[in-house]
Short mmCIF file of N, CA, C and O in Angstrom, two decimals:
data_model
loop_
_atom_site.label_atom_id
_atom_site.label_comp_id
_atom_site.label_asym_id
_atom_site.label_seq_id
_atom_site.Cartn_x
_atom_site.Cartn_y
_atom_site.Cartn_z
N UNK A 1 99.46 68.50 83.07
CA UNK A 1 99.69 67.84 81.81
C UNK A 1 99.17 68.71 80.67
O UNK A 1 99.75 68.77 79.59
N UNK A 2 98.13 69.35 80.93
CA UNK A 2 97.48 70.07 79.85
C UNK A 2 98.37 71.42 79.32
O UNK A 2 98.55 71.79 78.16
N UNK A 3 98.95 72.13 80.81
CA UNK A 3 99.62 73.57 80.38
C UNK A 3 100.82 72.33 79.55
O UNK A 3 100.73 72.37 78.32
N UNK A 4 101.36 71.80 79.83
CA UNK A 4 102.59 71.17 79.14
C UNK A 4 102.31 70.74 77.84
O UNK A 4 103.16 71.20 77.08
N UNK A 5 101.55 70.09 77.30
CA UNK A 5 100.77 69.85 75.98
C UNK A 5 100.69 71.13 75.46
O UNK A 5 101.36 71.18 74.43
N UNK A 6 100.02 72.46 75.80
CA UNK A 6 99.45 73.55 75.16
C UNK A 6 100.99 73.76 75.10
O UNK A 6 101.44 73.31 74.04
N UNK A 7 101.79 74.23 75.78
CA UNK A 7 103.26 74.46 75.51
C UNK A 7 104.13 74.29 74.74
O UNK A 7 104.85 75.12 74.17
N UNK A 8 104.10 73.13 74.68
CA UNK A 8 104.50 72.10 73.48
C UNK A 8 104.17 72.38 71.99
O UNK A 8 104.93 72.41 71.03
N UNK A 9 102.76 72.58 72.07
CA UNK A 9 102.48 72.79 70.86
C UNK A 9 102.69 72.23 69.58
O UNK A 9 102.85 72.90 68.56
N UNK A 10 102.68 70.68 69.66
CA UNK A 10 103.14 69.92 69.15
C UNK A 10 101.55 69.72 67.98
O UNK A 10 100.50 70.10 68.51
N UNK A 11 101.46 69.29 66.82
CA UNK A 11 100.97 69.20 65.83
C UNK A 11 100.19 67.51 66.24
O UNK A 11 99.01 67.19 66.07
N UNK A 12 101.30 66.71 66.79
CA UNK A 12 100.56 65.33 67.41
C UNK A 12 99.24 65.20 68.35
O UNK A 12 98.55 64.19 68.54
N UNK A 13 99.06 66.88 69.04
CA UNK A 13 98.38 67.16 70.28
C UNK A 13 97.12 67.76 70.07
O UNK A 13 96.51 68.34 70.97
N UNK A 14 96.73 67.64 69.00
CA UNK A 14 95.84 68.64 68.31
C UNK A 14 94.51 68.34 68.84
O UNK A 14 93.71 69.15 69.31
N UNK A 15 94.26 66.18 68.62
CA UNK A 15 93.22 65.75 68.61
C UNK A 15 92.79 66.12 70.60
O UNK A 15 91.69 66.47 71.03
N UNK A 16 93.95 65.91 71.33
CA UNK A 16 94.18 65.81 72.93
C UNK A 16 93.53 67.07 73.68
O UNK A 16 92.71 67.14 74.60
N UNK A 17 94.45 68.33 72.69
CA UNK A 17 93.68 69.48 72.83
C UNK A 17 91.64 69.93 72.52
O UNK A 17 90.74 70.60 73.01
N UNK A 18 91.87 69.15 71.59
CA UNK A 18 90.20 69.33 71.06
C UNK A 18 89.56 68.70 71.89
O UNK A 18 88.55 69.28 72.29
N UNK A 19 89.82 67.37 72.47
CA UNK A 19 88.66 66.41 73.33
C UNK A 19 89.72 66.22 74.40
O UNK A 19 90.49 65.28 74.27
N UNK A 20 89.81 66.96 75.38
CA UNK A 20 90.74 66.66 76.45
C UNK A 20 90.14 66.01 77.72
O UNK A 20 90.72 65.54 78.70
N UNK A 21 88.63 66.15 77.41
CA UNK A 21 88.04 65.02 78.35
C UNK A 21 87.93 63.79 78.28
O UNK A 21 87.89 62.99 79.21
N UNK A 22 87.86 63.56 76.91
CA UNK A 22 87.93 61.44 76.21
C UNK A 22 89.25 61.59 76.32
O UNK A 22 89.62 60.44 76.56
N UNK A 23 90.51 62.50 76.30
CA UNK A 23 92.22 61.84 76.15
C UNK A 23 92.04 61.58 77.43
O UNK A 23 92.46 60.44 77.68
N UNK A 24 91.56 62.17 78.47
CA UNK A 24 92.24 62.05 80.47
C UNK A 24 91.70 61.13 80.27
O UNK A 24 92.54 60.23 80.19
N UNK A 25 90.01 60.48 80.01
CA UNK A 25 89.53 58.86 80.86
C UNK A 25 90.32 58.16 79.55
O UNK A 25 89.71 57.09 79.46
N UNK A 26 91.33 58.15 78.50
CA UNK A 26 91.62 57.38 78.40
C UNK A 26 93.30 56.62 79.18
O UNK A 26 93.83 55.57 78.82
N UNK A 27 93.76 57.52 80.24
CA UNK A 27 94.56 57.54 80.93
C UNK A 27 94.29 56.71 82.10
O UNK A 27 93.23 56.80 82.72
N UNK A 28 95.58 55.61 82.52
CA UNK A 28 95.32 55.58 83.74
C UNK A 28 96.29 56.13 84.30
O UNK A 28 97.47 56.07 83.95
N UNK A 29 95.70 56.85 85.47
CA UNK A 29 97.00 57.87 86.12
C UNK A 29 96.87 57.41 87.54
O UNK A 29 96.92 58.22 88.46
N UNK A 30 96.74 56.33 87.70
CA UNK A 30 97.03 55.40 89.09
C UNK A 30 97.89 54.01 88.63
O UNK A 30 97.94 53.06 89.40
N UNK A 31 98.53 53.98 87.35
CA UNK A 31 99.66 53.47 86.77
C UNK A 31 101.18 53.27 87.30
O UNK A 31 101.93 54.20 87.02
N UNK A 32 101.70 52.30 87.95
CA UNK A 32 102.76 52.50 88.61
C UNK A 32 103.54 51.67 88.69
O UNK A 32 103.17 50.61 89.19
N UNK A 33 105.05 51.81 88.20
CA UNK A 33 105.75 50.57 88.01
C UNK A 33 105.74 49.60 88.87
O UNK A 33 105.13 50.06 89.83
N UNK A 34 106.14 48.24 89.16
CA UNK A 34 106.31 47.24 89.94
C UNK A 34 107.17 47.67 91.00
O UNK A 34 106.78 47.85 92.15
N UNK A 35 108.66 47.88 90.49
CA UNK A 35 109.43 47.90 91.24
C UNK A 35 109.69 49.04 92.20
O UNK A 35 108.74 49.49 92.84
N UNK A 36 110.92 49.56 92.37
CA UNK A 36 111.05 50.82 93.25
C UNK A 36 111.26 51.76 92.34
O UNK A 36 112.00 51.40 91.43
N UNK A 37 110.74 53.10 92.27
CA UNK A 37 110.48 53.83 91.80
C UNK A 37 110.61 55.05 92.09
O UNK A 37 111.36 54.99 93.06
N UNK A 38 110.33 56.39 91.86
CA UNK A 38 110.28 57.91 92.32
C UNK A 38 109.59 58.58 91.25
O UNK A 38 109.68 58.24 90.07
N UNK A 39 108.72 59.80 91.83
CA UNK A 39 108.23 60.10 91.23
C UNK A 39 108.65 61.75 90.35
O UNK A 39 109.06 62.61 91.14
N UNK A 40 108.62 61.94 89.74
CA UNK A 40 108.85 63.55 89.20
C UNK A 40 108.08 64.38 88.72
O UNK A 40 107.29 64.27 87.78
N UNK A 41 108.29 65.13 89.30
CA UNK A 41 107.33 66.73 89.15
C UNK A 41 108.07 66.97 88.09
O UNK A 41 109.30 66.96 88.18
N UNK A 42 107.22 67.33 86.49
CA UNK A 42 107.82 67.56 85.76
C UNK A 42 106.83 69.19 84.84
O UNK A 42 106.95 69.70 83.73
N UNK A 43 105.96 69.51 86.03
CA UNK A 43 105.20 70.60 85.54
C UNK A 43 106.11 71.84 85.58
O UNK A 43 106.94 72.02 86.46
N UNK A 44 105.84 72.79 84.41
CA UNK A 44 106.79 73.93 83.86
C UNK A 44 107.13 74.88 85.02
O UNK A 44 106.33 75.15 85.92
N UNK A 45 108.17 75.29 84.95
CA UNK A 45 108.69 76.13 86.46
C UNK A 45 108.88 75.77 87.74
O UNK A 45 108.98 76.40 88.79
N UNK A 46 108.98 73.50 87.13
CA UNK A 46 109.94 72.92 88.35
C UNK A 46 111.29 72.28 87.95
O UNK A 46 111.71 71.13 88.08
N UNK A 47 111.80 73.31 87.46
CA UNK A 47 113.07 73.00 86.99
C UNK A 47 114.07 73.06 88.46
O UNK A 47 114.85 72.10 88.55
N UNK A 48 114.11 73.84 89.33
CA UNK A 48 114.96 73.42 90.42
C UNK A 48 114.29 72.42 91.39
O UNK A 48 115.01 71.78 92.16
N UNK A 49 113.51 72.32 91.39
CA UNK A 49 112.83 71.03 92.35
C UNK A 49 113.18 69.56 91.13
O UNK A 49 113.08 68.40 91.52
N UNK A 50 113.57 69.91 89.70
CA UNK A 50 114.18 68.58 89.25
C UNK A 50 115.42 68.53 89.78
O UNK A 50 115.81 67.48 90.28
N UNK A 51 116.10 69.50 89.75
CA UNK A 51 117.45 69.48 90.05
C UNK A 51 118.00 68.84 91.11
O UNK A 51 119.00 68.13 91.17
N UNK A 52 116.96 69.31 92.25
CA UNK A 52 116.88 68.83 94.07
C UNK A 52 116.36 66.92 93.70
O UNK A 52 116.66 65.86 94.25
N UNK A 53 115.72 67.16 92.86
CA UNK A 53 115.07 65.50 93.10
C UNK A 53 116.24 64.64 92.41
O UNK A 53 116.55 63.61 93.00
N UNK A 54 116.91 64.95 91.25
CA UNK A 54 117.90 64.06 90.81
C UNK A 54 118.93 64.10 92.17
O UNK A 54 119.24 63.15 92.89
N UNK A 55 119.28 65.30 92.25
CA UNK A 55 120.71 64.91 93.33
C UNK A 55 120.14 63.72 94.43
O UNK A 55 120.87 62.75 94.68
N UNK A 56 118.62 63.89 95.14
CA UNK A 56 117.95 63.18 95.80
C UNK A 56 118.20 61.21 95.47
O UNK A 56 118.44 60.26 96.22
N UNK A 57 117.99 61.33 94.06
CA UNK A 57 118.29 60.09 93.50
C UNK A 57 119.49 59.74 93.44
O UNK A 57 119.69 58.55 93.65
N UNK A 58 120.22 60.28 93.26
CA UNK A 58 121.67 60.05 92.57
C UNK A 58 122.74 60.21 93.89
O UNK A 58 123.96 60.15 93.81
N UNK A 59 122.03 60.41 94.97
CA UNK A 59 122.63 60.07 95.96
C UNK A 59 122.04 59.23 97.20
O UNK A 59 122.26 59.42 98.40
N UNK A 60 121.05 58.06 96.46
CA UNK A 60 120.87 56.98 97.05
C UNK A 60 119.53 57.17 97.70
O UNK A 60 119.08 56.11 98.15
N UNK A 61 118.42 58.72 97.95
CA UNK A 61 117.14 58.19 98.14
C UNK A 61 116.77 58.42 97.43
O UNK A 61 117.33 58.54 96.34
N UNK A 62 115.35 58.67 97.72
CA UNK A 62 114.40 59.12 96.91
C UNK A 62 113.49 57.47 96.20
O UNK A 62 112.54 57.42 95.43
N UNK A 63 114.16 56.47 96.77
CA UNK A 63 113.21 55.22 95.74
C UNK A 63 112.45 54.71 97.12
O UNK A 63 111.62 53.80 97.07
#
């Protein structure tokens, strides 16, 4: 999450970047929808493992 933020470089990220230990505990990252779900790797340089995971979805597994 962090290389993706620094990446970004977004002007919104500034405070996240400065105290990135109070932004994580304000996360819960054991958060998970109700229903059926999948998860995605969306860290930089998994662009073909998105590719593999949509077809995964979009042809009935992956939930």
């Amino acid at each position: 999450m962090r290389e993706y933020i620094e990446f970004r470089g977004a002007a919104r990220d500034a405070w996240k970047m400065e105290a990135w230990d109070e932004y994580m505990s304000s996360l819960n990252l054991e958060l998970r929808p109700q229903g059926p779900h999948f998860m995605v790797d969306n860290r930089l340089g998994a662009a073909v493992a998105l590719v593999d995971e949509a077809r995964d979805v979009l042809s009935g597994g992956g939930l």
